[in-house]
Amino acid sequence: MTDNVDVAVIGSGMGALSAAALLAQRGLKVHIFEQNYLPGGCTSAYWRKGFVFEAGATTLVGLDEGMPLRQVLDRTGISLPAKQLTLPMQVHLSNGQVINRYQDLEQWIQEAERVFGPKNQRAFWEFCYRVSQFVWDTSVKQVHFPPSSIKDLLKSAQRASLKQVNYARYALFSMKWLLEKYDLLENQTFVDFVDEQLLITAQNQHPEVNVLFGATALCYTNYGNYYLDGGLISLVQPFVDYVEAKGGKLHLRTGVKNVANTAKNYLITTDKGDQYSAEYVISGIPINNTLPLFEGNWKGKLEKKLMVSEQLNSAFQMGIGFKPHREFEALHHQIHLDKPLAETGSHSIFISLSDPDDTSRSDEPGLRVMSISTHVPNPSKRIIDNEKVAQEILKKLFEDDILLPENIIYQHHSGPKSWQKWTGRAFGFVGGYPQFRHIKPWQMLDARLDGHKAYICGDTTYPGQGIPGVTLSGLIAFEKLKSDWL
Ligand SMILES: Cc1cc2nc3c(=O)[nH]c(=O)nc-3n(C[C@H](O)[C@H](O)[C@H](O)COP(=O)(O)OP(=O)(O)OC[C@H]3O[C@@H](n4cnc5c(N)ncnc54)[C@H](O)[C@@H]3O)c2cc1C
């Protein structure tokens, strides 16, 4: 028997859930198919051995006025009990200096001048902040970008201002150009700082990342950063609840195996052998995973958009349940290493702690959870020994007095193979599509997939990067579907 649904959504990552919630809000019957046992993909959290560990993402921005996540929440009425962090992040440089990444721009500039010297820090950061404000402001207004129909072009042109045309040119320049412009390229401590910060937000470094994206990525901590009790599954679950309250359904442990185009609808076949007929399809999985599922001769033109391992990253991760022996000034810490990790080549590790007041992260009061991650470049070629990486990281944490060996209650670690299993992603690549100089924003993958009623979102499409990017990609997929058919 074939069930009829209005929309079949493949995957329950934050891109897909954003589109799903907006479509459910329009009154469509939305069914979400998720191969894993939990929703959320790279933004999720799971219970193990008495602790709730984050699956991937740990930092959350996008709730400020005008930002994409705020837009989706406002349009649907989904509410999140998010707590705003007073200090978004600390960065521990390899020379031992600790930098507070204050949200307030003035406070942050003074901090940057203290650590990197006064020369041009103010001008650099004021410029980056202006660009980031422009990008956030424009992104939610230009939801028909990148244009792939005459209608898109007209709508984008109608909404374009002189300011937008002026700022758009920065997509043509790299962050290297910007550092040179402010005479900061010789300040090696600063360039190293910029590179490691860009890596966690843009997945690449200053020679490759364009100014529009790079400046926005560097100002990530100058916007409201939030924490949700219970881990980031607390971001995901309200979206699922909303879709279900509107008559939709999340099918867990149900992978989509095939999408065929019938005369009227799409026919979705799951790995359980069930079939669903859907008028619309939203694919919330990467293009490499999406194309093999679909039938049809339209796919050829998208083959050049497939991602190759050499351009991508996976992640090595650790989850530690521990008894704290000290206080921490911030929940998020980027630690720069004096020598790269032998197995991964990483120059930094990223550590996020559970909030001390969040009692839901551990079965035992007083214990906390530490999530640690670092990049694994070219994951299909780089075979890493997870145990060796874990030992090298633990040594660093003990040396820096972040953790005491005897205070570890439980720890586990995982690498690209686990990501492949958790998300189904080709070679376990995660974290989004790295920024490259030769790919301009208008050349990134568009939401219209087959030129008909199938759309794509998530972190391999425009503007897909992190939770803010994929939320916006879901919003864009929804807007394009709405403008085409609803
Ligand atoms: C270690 C790490 C740390 C990160 N840190 C941050 C951070 O601090 N802040 C931030 O904003 N971002 C962070 N990110 C990035 C962010 O998590 C991702 O960019 C984002 O969550 C990706 O969302 P997505 O919509 O692309 O979907 P995904 O998260 O990729 O989810 C896709 C879902 O589809 C499912 N699926 C796959 N194939 C099928 C199929 N055939 N049928 C059914 N279901 C299928 C998968 O199981 C998965 O649940 C981090 C990522 C990682 C890996």
Coordinates of C-alpha atoms and ligand atoms in Angstrom, one line a residue:
M1 CA 0.0 0.0 0.0
T2 CA 1.2 3.5 -0.8
D3 CA 0.6 6.4 1.7
N4 CA -0.1 9.8 0.3
V5 CA 1.7 12.8 1.8
D6 CA 2.1 16.4 0.6
V7 CA 5.8 16.6 1.3
A8 CA 8.4 14.0 1.8
V9 CA 11.5 15.3 3.6
I10 CA 14.7 13.3 3.4
G11 CA 16.7 13.5 6.6
S12 CA 16.0 15.5 9.7
G13 CA 19.0 17.9 9.9
M14 CA 18.4 21.5 10.8
G15 CA 18.1 22.5 7.1
A16 CA 15.4 19.9 6.4
L17 CA 13.6 20.7 9.7
S18 CA 13.5 24.4 9.0
A19 CA 11.9 23.8 5.6
A20 CA 9.6 21.1 7.1
A21 CA 8.3 23.4 9.8
L22 CA 7.6 26.2 7.3
L23 CA 5.7 23.9 5.0
A24 CA 3.7 22.4 7.9
Q25 CA 2.9 26.0 8.9
R26 CA 1.4 26.4 5.4
G27 CA -0.9 23.5 6.1
L28 CA 0.9 20.8 4.2
K29 CA 1.1 17.2 5.5
V30 CA 4.9 16.8 5.9
H31 CA 6.5 13.4 6.5
I32 CA 10.2 13.4 7.5
F33 CA 12.3 10.3 6.9
E34 CA 15.4 9.8 9.1
Q35 CA 17.7 6.9 8.7
N36 CA 19.1 7.3 12.3
Y37 CA 17.4 6.5 15.6
L38 CA 17.5 10.2 16.6
P39 CA 16.6 13.4 14.6
G40 CA 19.0 16.3 14.0
G41 CA 22.0 14.7 12.1
C42 CA 25.1 16.9 12.9
T43 CA 23.0 18.9 15.4
S44 CA 21.7 16.5 17.9
A45 CA 22.5 15.0 21.3
Y46 CA 22.3 11.5 22.7
W47 CA 22.4 9.7 26.1
R48 CA 25.2 7.4 26.9
K49 CA 26.5 5.9 30.2
G50 CA 24.7 8.6 32.3
F51 CA 25.6 11.6 30.2
V52 CA 24.0 13.5 27.3
F53 CA 26.6 14.1 24.6
E54 CA 26.3 16.5 21.7
A55 CA 26.4 14.7 18.4
G56 CA 28.3 17.5 16.5
A57 CA 27.4 21.2 16.8
T58 CA 27.7 22.9 20.2
T59 CA 27.6 26.6 19.6
L60 CA 24.3 28.3 18.6
V61 CA 23.8 31.6 17.0
G62 CA 20.9 32.9 14.8
L63 CA 18.3 33.9 17.4
D64 CA 19.0 37.6 17.2
E65 CA 16.5 39.9 15.4
G66 CA 16.5 39.4 11.7
M67 CA 18.6 36.2 11.7
P68 CA 17.4 33.1 9.8
L69 CA 16.6 30.9 12.9
R70 CA 14.7 33.8 14.5
Q71 CA 12.7 34.2 11.2
V72 CA 11.7 30.5 11.2
L73 CA 10.8 30.6 14.9
D74 CA 8.8 33.8 14.5
R75 CA 6.9 32.5 11.4
T76 CA 6.0 29.2 13.1
G77 CA 5.7 30.2 16.7
I78 CA 8.2 27.5 17.8
S79 CA 9.8 28.7 21.0
L80 CA 13.2 27.8 22.4
P81 CA 14.2 28.1 26.1
A82 CA 17.6 29.4 25.0
K83 CA 20.0 31.1 27.4
Q84 CA 22.3 33.8 26.1
L85 CA 26.0 33.4 26.9
T86 CA 27.8 36.4 28.5
L87 CA 31.1 35.4 27.1
P88 CA 30.7 33.5 23.8
M89 CA 34.2 31.9 23.5
Q90 CA 37.7 32.0 24.7
V91 CA 40.6 31.3 22.4
H92 CA 43.8 29.9 23.9
L93 CA 46.8 30.8 21.6
S94 CA 49.7 28.5 21.2
N95 CA 51.9 31.1 23.0
G96 CA 49.8 30.7 26.2
Q97 CA 47.8 33.9 25.9
V98 CA 44.0 33.6 26.4
I99 CA 41.7 35.9 24.4
N100 CA 38.1 36.6 25.4
R101 CA 35.8 36.8 22.4
Y102 CA 33.4 39.3 23.8
Q103 CA 30.1 39.9 22.0
D104 CA 30.3 43.7 22.4
L105 CA 32.3 45.0 19.4
E106 CA 34.0 47.8 21.4
Q107 CA 35.0 45.4 24.2
W108 CA 36.2 42.9 21.6
I109 CA 38.3 45.5 19.7
Q110 CA 40.1 46.5 22.9
E111 CA 40.7 42.8 23.6
A112 CA 42.1 42.2 20.1
E113 CA 44.3 45.3 20.4
R114 CA 45.6 44.0 23.8
V115 CA 46.7 40.7 22.3
F116 CA 47.6 41.4 18.7
G117 CA 48.8 45.0 19.1
P118 CA 46.9 48.2 18.2
K119 CA 47.9 48.4 14.6
N120 CA 44.7 48.5 12.5
Q121 CA 42.7 46.1 14.7
R122 CA 40.0 48.7 15.1
A123 CA 39.7 49.4 11.4
F124 CA 39.8 45.6 10.5
W125 CA 37.1 44.6 13.0
E126 CA 34.8 47.6 12.3
F127 CA 34.9 46.7 8.6
C128 CA 34.3 43.0 9.3
Y129 CA 31.4 43.8 11.6
R130 CA 29.8 46.1 9.0
V131 CA 30.1 43.3 6.4
S132 CA 28.6 40.8 8.7
Q133 CA 25.7 43.1 9.5
F134 CA 25.1 43.5 5.8
V135 CA 25.3 39.7 5.2
W136 CA 22.8 38.9 7.9
D137 CA 20.5 41.7 6.9
T138 CA 20.6 40.8 3.2
S139 CA 20.4 37.0 3.6
V140 CA 16.9 36.9 5.0
K141 CA 15.7 39.5 2.5
Q142 CA 17.3 37.9 -0.6
V143 CA 15.7 34.5 -0.2
H144 CA 15.5 34.0 -3.9
F145 CA 19.3 34.1 -4.2
P146 CA 21.0 32.4 -6.0
P147 CA 18.6 33.1 -8.9
S148 CA 17.8 30.1 -11.0
S149 CA 14.6 31.4 -12.6
I150 CA 13.4 34.6 -14.2
K151 CA 11.1 35.1 -11.2
D152 CA 14.1 34.8 -8.8
L153 CA 16.0 37.3 -10.9
L154 CA 13.2 39.8 -10.8
K155 CA 12.6 39.3 -7.1
S156 CA 16.3 39.6 -6.3
A157 CA 16.6 42.7 -8.5
Q158 CA 13.5 44.2 -6.9
R159 CA 15.0 43.8 -3.4
A160 CA 18.5 44.8 -4.4
S161 CA 19.8 48.1 -3.0
L162 CA 22.8 50.1 -4.0
K163 CA 24.4 49.0 -0.7
Q164 CA 23.9 45.4 -1.7
V165 CA 25.6 45.9 -5.1
N166 CA 28.4 47.7 -3.3
Y167 CA 29.0 45.0 -0.7
A168 CA 28.5 42.1 -3.2
R169 CA 31.9 42.9 -4.8
Y170 CA 33.6 41.6 -1.6
A171 CA 32.6 38.1 -2.7
L172 CA 35.4 38.6 -5.3
F173 CA 38.1 39.3 -2.8
S174 CA 39.7 36.8 -0.4
M175 CA 40.4 37.3 3.3
K176 CA 44.1 37.4 2.3
W177 CA 43.3 40.6 0.4
L178 CA 41.6 42.0 3.4
L179 CA 44.5 41.2 5.7
E180 CA 46.8 42.9 3.2
K181 CA 44.6 45.9 2.9
Y182 CA 44.8 46.4 6.7
D183 CA 48.5 45.7 6.7
L184 CA 48.0 42.7 9.0
L185 CA 49.4 39.9 6.9
E186 CA 52.8 40.2 8.6
N187 CA 51.2 39.9 12.0
Q188 CA 51.7 36.1 12.2
T189 CA 50.0 35.6 15.6
F190 CA 46.9 37.4 14.2
V191 CA 46.9 35.5 10.9
D192 CA 47.1 32.2 12.9
F193 CA 44.2 33.3 15.0
V194 CA 42.2 34.3 12.0
D195 CA 42.9 30.9 10.2
E196 CA 41.8 28.7 13.1
Q197 CA 38.7 30.9 13.7
L198 CA 37.8 30.7 10.0
L199 CA 38.3 27.0 10.0
I200 CA 35.5 26.4 12.5
T201 CA 33.0 28.7 10.7
A202 CA 34.0 28.7 7.0
Q203 CA 35.9 25.3 6.9
N204 CA 38.9 26.9 5.2
Q205 CA 41.6 29.5 5.7
H206 CA 42.3 33.1 4.7
P207 CA 43.7 32.5 1.1
E208 CA 40.5 30.7 0.1
V209 CA 37.6 32.3 2.1
N210 CA 36.0 35.3 0.4
V211 CA 35.5 38.5 2.4
L212 CA 31.7 38.4 2.5
F213 CA 31.8 35.0 4.1
G214 CA 35.1 35.4 6.1
A215 CA 34.2 38.7 7.7
T216 CA 30.8 37.2 8.8
A217 CA 32.5 34.0 10.0
L218 CA 35.0 36.0 12.1
C219 CA 32.2 38.0 13.7
Y220 CA 30.3 34.9 14.8
T221 CA 31.0 35.7 18.4
N222 CA 29.8 39.3 18.0
Y223 CA 26.2 38.1 17.8
G224 CA 24.1 36.4 20.5
N225 CA 25.5 33.0 21.3
Y226 CA 23.1 30.7 23.1
Y227 CA 22.9 27.5 25.2
L228 CA 20.1 25.1 25.4
D229 CA 19.7 22.8 28.4
G230 CA 19.8 19.2 27.4
G231 CA 22.1 19.8 24.4
L232 CA 21.2 20.7 20.9
I233 CA 18.6 18.0 20.6
S234 CA 16.6 20.7 22.5
L235 CA 16.8 22.8 19.3
V236 CA 15.7 19.9 17.1
Q237 CA 12.9 18.4 19.1
P238 CA 10.6 21.5 19.1
F239 CA 10.8 21.5 15.3
V240 CA 9.8 17.8 15.2
D241 CA 7.0 18.4 17.7
Y242 CA 5.7 21.3 15.6
V243 CA 5.6 19.3 12.4
E244 CA 3.8 16.5 14.2
A245 CA 1.3 18.8 15.9
K246 CA 0.4 20.1 12.4
G247 CA -0.4 16.5 11.3
G248 CA 3.0 15.5 9.9
K249 CA 5.2 12.7 11.1
L250 CA 8.8 11.9 11.7
H251 CA 9.8 8.3 10.7
L252 CA 12.9 7.3 12.6
R253 CA 15.2 4.5 11.5
T254 CA 13.7 4.9 8.0
G255 CA 16.2 5.6 5.3
V256 CA 15.0 6.8 1.9
K257 CA 16.3 4.3 -0.8
N258 CA 14.8 5.6 -4.0
V259 CA 12.8 8.6 -5.3
A260 CA 11.0 7.9 -8.6
N261 CA 9.1 10.5 -10.7
T262 CA 5.6 9.1 -11.6
A263 CA 3.3 10.9 -13.9
K264 CA 1.7 12.8 -11.1
N265 CA 3.9 12.6 -8.0
Y266 CA 7.2 11.4 -6.5
L267 CA 7.2 7.8 -5.3
I268 CA 9.5 7.4 -2.2
T269 CA 10.7 3.9 -1.3
T270 CA 12.2 3.5 2.1
D271 CA 14.7 0.9 3.3
K272 CA 11.8 -0.9 5.1
G273 CA 10.2 -1.4 1.7
D274 CA 7.4 1.1 2.4
Q275 CA 6.2 3.5 -0.3
Y276 CA 4.9 7.0 -0.1
S277 CA 3.5 9.2 -2.8
A278 CA 4.4 12.8 -2.3
E279 CA 3.7 16.0 -4.3
Y280 CA 6.9 17.7 -3.2
V281 CA 10.2 16.4 -2.0
I282 CA 12.8 18.2 0.1
S283 CA 16.2 16.6 0.3
G284 CA 18.0 17.6 3.5
I285 CA 21.0 15.5 2.7
P286 CA 24.2 16.4 0.9
I287 CA 24.2 16.5 -2.9
N288 CA 26.5 13.4 -3.0
N289 CA 23.8 11.4 -1.1
T290 CA 20.9 13.0 -2.9
L291 CA 21.7 12.3 -6.5
P292 CA 22.0 8.5 -6.2
L293 CA 18.5 8.3 -4.7
F294 CA 16.7 10.1 -7.6
E295 CA 15.8 8.8 -11.0
G296 CA 15.7 11.0 -14.0
N297 CA 17.9 12.5 -16.7
W298 CA 18.1 15.9 -15.1
K299 CA 20.9 14.7 -12.8
G300 CA 23.7 15.1 -15.3
K301 CA 23.9 18.9 -14.9
L302 CA 24.4 18.5 -11.1
E303 CA 27.2 16.0 -11.3
K304 CA 29.8 18.7 -11.5
K305 CA 28.5 19.9 -8.1
L306 CA 29.4 16.6 -6.4
M307 CA 32.0 17.1 -3.6
V308 CA 35.3 15.3 -3.7
S309 CA 37.1 14.1 -0.5
E310 CA 40.1 16.3 -1.2
Q311 CA 38.0 19.5 -0.7
L312 CA 36.2 18.3 2.4
N313 CA 36.7 17.7 6.1
S314 CA 35.4 15.1 8.5
A315 CA 35.8 15.4 12.3
F316 CA 37.4 13.6 15.1
Q317 CA 35.4 13.9 18.3
M318 CA 35.5 13.1 22.0
G319 CA 32.8 13.1 24.6
I320 CA 33.9 13.2 28.2
G321 CA 31.7 13.0 31.3
F322 CA 33.8 14.4 34.1
K323 CA 33.9 15.9 37.6
P324 CA 35.1 19.5 37.3
H325 CA 38.0 20.5 39.5
R326 CA 37.9 24.2 38.5
E327 CA 35.6 26.8 37.1
F328 CA 35.6 27.9 33.4
E329 CA 35.0 31.5 32.3
A330 CA 33.3 30.4 29.1
L331 CA 31.6 27.3 27.8
H332 CA 33.4 27.3 24.4
H333 CA 37.1 27.2 24.0
Q334 CA 39.3 27.0 20.9
I335 CA 42.8 25.7 21.9
H336 CA 45.6 26.4 19.5
L337 CA 48.4 23.8 19.5
D338 CA 52.1 24.6 19.4
K339 CA 52.5 21.6 17.2
P340 CA 49.8 20.0 15.0
L341 CA 48.2 16.7 16.1
A342 CA 50.2 13.9 14.5
E343 CA 47.3 12.0 13.1
T344 CA 45.0 14.7 11.8
G345 CA 47.4 17.6 11.2
S346 CA 45.1 19.9 13.1
H347 CA 46.5 23.1 14.6
S348 CA 43.6 23.5 17.1
I349 CA 40.9 21.7 19.0
F350 CA 37.5 23.0 19.9
I351 CA 36.1 22.3 23.4
S352 CA 32.5 22.9 24.6
L353 CA 31.3 22.4 28.1
S354 CA 27.8 21.7 29.4
D355 CA 26.5 24.6 31.5
P356 CA 27.1 24.0 35.2
D357 CA 23.5 24.8 35.9
D358 CA 22.2 22.3 33.3
T359 CA 21.4 19.3 35.5
S360 CA 19.9 17.4 32.5
R361 CA 23.3 16.6 30.9
S362 CA 24.3 14.1 33.6
D363 CA 22.5 11.5 35.8
E364 CA 24.7 12.5 38.7
P365 CA 24.6 16.0 40.1
G366 CA 27.8 18.0 39.9
L367 CA 29.2 16.3 36.8
R368 CA 29.7 18.0 33.5
V369 CA 30.2 17.0 29.9
M370 CA 33.0 18.1 27.6
S371 CA 32.7 17.8 23.8
I372 CA 35.9 18.0 21.8
S373 CA 36.3 18.2 18.1
T374 CA 38.9 18.7 15.5
H375 CA 39.0 18.6 11.7
V376 CA 40.1 15.6 9.6
P377 CA 40.9 16.8 6.1
N378 CA 40.4 14.7 3.0
P379 CA 38.6 11.9 5.0
S380 CA 38.6 9.2 2.4
K381 CA 42.4 9.3 2.1
R382 CA 43.4 10.2 5.7
I383 CA 43.2 7.1 7.8
I384 CA 43.6 8.1 11.4
D385 CA 44.2 6.0 14.5
N386 CA 41.4 7.4 16.8
E387 CA 43.0 6.1 19.9
K388 CA 46.2 8.0 19.2
V389 CA 44.4 11.2 18.6
A390 CA 42.4 10.8 21.8
Q391 CA 45.6 10.2 23.8
E392 CA 47.3 13.3 22.3
I393 CA 44.3 15.5 23.1
L394 CA 44.0 14.2 26.6
K395 CA 47.6 14.9 27.3
K396 CA 47.0 18.5 26.2
L397 CA 43.9 18.8 28.4
F398 CA 45.9 17.5 31.4
E399 CA 48.9 19.8 30.7
D400 CA 46.6 22.9 30.4
D401 CA 44.7 22.0 33.7
I402 CA 41.4 21.7 31.8
L403 CA 40.8 18.2 33.1
L404 CA 42.3 15.9 35.7
P405 CA 42.9 12.2 34.7
E406 CA 41.3 10.9 37.8
N407 CA 38.1 13.0 37.3
I408 CA 37.1 11.4 34.0
I409 CA 34.0 9.3 34.6
Y410 CA 33.5 8.2 31.1
Q411 CA 35.0 9.1 27.7
H412 CA 34.5 7.9 24.1
H413 CA 35.8 9.1 20.8
S414 CA 35.0 8.7 17.1
G415 CA 36.2 9.6 13.7
P416 CA 35.1 9.8 10.0
K417 CA 33.7 6.2 10.0
S418 CA 31.3 7.0 12.8
W419 CA 30.1 10.1 11.0
Q420 CA 29.5 8.0 7.9
K421 CA 27.3 5.8 10.0
W422 CA 25.6 8.6 12.0
T423 CA 24.7 10.8 9.0
G424 CA 25.1 8.4 6.0
R425 CA 27.3 11.1 4.5
A426 CA 29.8 10.1 1.8
F427 CA 33.3 9.5 3.4
G428 CA 31.8 10.9 6.7
F429 CA 32.4 14.4 5.6
V430 CA 30.8 17.0 7.9
G431 CA 30.8 20.6 8.9
G432 CA 29.6 22.0 5.6
Y433 CA 30.9 22.8 2.2
P434 CA 34.3 24.6 2.7
Q435 CA 34.6 28.1 1.2
F436 CA 36.8 28.2 -1.9
R437 CA 37.9 31.3 -3.7
H438 CA 36.9 30.0 -7.1
I439 CA 33.3 29.3 -6.0
K440 CA 31.3 32.6 -5.7
P441 CA 28.0 32.6 -3.7
W442 CA 26.0 32.7 -6.9
Q443 CA 27.8 29.5 -8.1
M444 CA 26.8 27.5 -5.1
L445 CA 24.2 24.8 -5.3
D446 CA 20.7 26.1 -5.7
A447 CA 17.6 24.8 -3.8
R448 CA 15.8 23.8 -7.0
L449 CA 16.9 20.2 -7.5
D450 CA 15.2 18.7 -10.6
G451 CA 13.5 21.8 -12.0
H452 CA 10.2 20.4 -10.9
K453 CA 8.9 19.9 -7.4
A454 CA 12.0 18.5 -5.6
Y455 CA 14.2 20.9 -3.6
I456 CA 17.4 20.6 -1.7
C457 CA 18.8 22.2 1.4
G458 CA 21.4 21.6 4.1
D459 CA 25.1 22.3 4.3
T460 CA 26.1 21.5 0.7
T461 CA 23.7 24.1 -0.7
Y462 CA 23.8 27.8 -0.7
P463 CA 24.5 29.2 1.9
G464 CA 24.9 26.0 4.0
Q465 CA 27.4 26.4 6.7
G466 CA 26.6 25.6 10.4
I467 CA 23.2 26.0 12.0
P468 CA 22.6 29.6 10.8
G469 CA 23.6 28.6 7.2
V470 CA 21.5 25.5 7.0
T471 CA 18.5 27.1 8.6
L472 CA 18.7 29.8 5.9
S473 CA 19.0 27.1 3.2
G474 CA 15.8 25.5 4.5
L475 CA 14.1 28.9 4.5
I476 CA 15.3 29.4 0.9
A477 CA 14.1 26.0 -0.2
F478 CA 10.7 26.8 1.3
E479 CA 10.5 30.2 -0.3
K480 CA 11.4 28.9 -3.8
L481 CA 8.9 26.0 -3.5
K482 CA 6.3 28.5 -2.3
S483 CA 7.0 30.9 -5.1
D484 CA 7.0 28.1 -7.7
W485 CA 3.8 26.2 -6.6
L486 CA 1.9 27.5 -3.6
Ligands
LIG1 C1 31.9 18.2 15.0 C2 31.0 19.2 14.4 C3 30.9 20.4 15.1 C4 30.1 21.4 14.6 N1 29.9 22.6 15.3 C5 29.0 23.5 15.0 C6 28.7 24.5 15.8 O1 29.2 24.6 17.0 N2 27.7 25.4 15.5 C7 27.1 25.3 14.3 O2 26.3 26.2 13.9 N3 27.4 24.3 13.4 C8 28.3 23.4 13.8 N4 28.5 22.3 13.0 C9 27.9 22.2 11.6 C10 26.4 21.8 11.7 O3 26.3 20.9 12.7 C11 26.0 21.3 10.4 O4 26.4 22.2 9.3 C12 24.5 21.2 10.3 O5 24.0 20.6 11.5 C13 24.1 20.3 9.1 O6 22.8 20.3 8.9 P1 22.1 19.7 7.6 O7 20.8 20.3 7.5 O8 23.0 19.8 6.4 O9 21.8 18.2 7.9 P2 22.7 17.0 8.5 O10 23.1 17.3 9.9 O11 23.7 16.4 7.6 O12 21.5 15.9 8.7 C14 21.1 15.1 7.6 C15 20.2 14.0 8.2 O13 19.8 13.2 7.1 C16 19.8 11.8 7.5 N5 19.9 11.0 6.3 C17 21.0 10.8 5.5 N6 20.7 10.0 4.4 C18 19.4 9.7 4.6 C19 18.5 8.9 3.8 N7 18.8 8.3 2.6 N8 17.2 8.8 4.3 C20 16.8 9.3 5.5 N9 17.7 10.1 6.2 C21 18.9 10.3 5.8 C22 21.1 11.7 8.4 O14 21.0 10.6 9.3 C23 21.0 13.1 9.1 O15 20.3 12.9 10.3 C24 29.4 21.3 13.4 C25 29.5 20.1 12.7 C26 30.3 19.0 13.2 C27 30.3 17.8 12.5

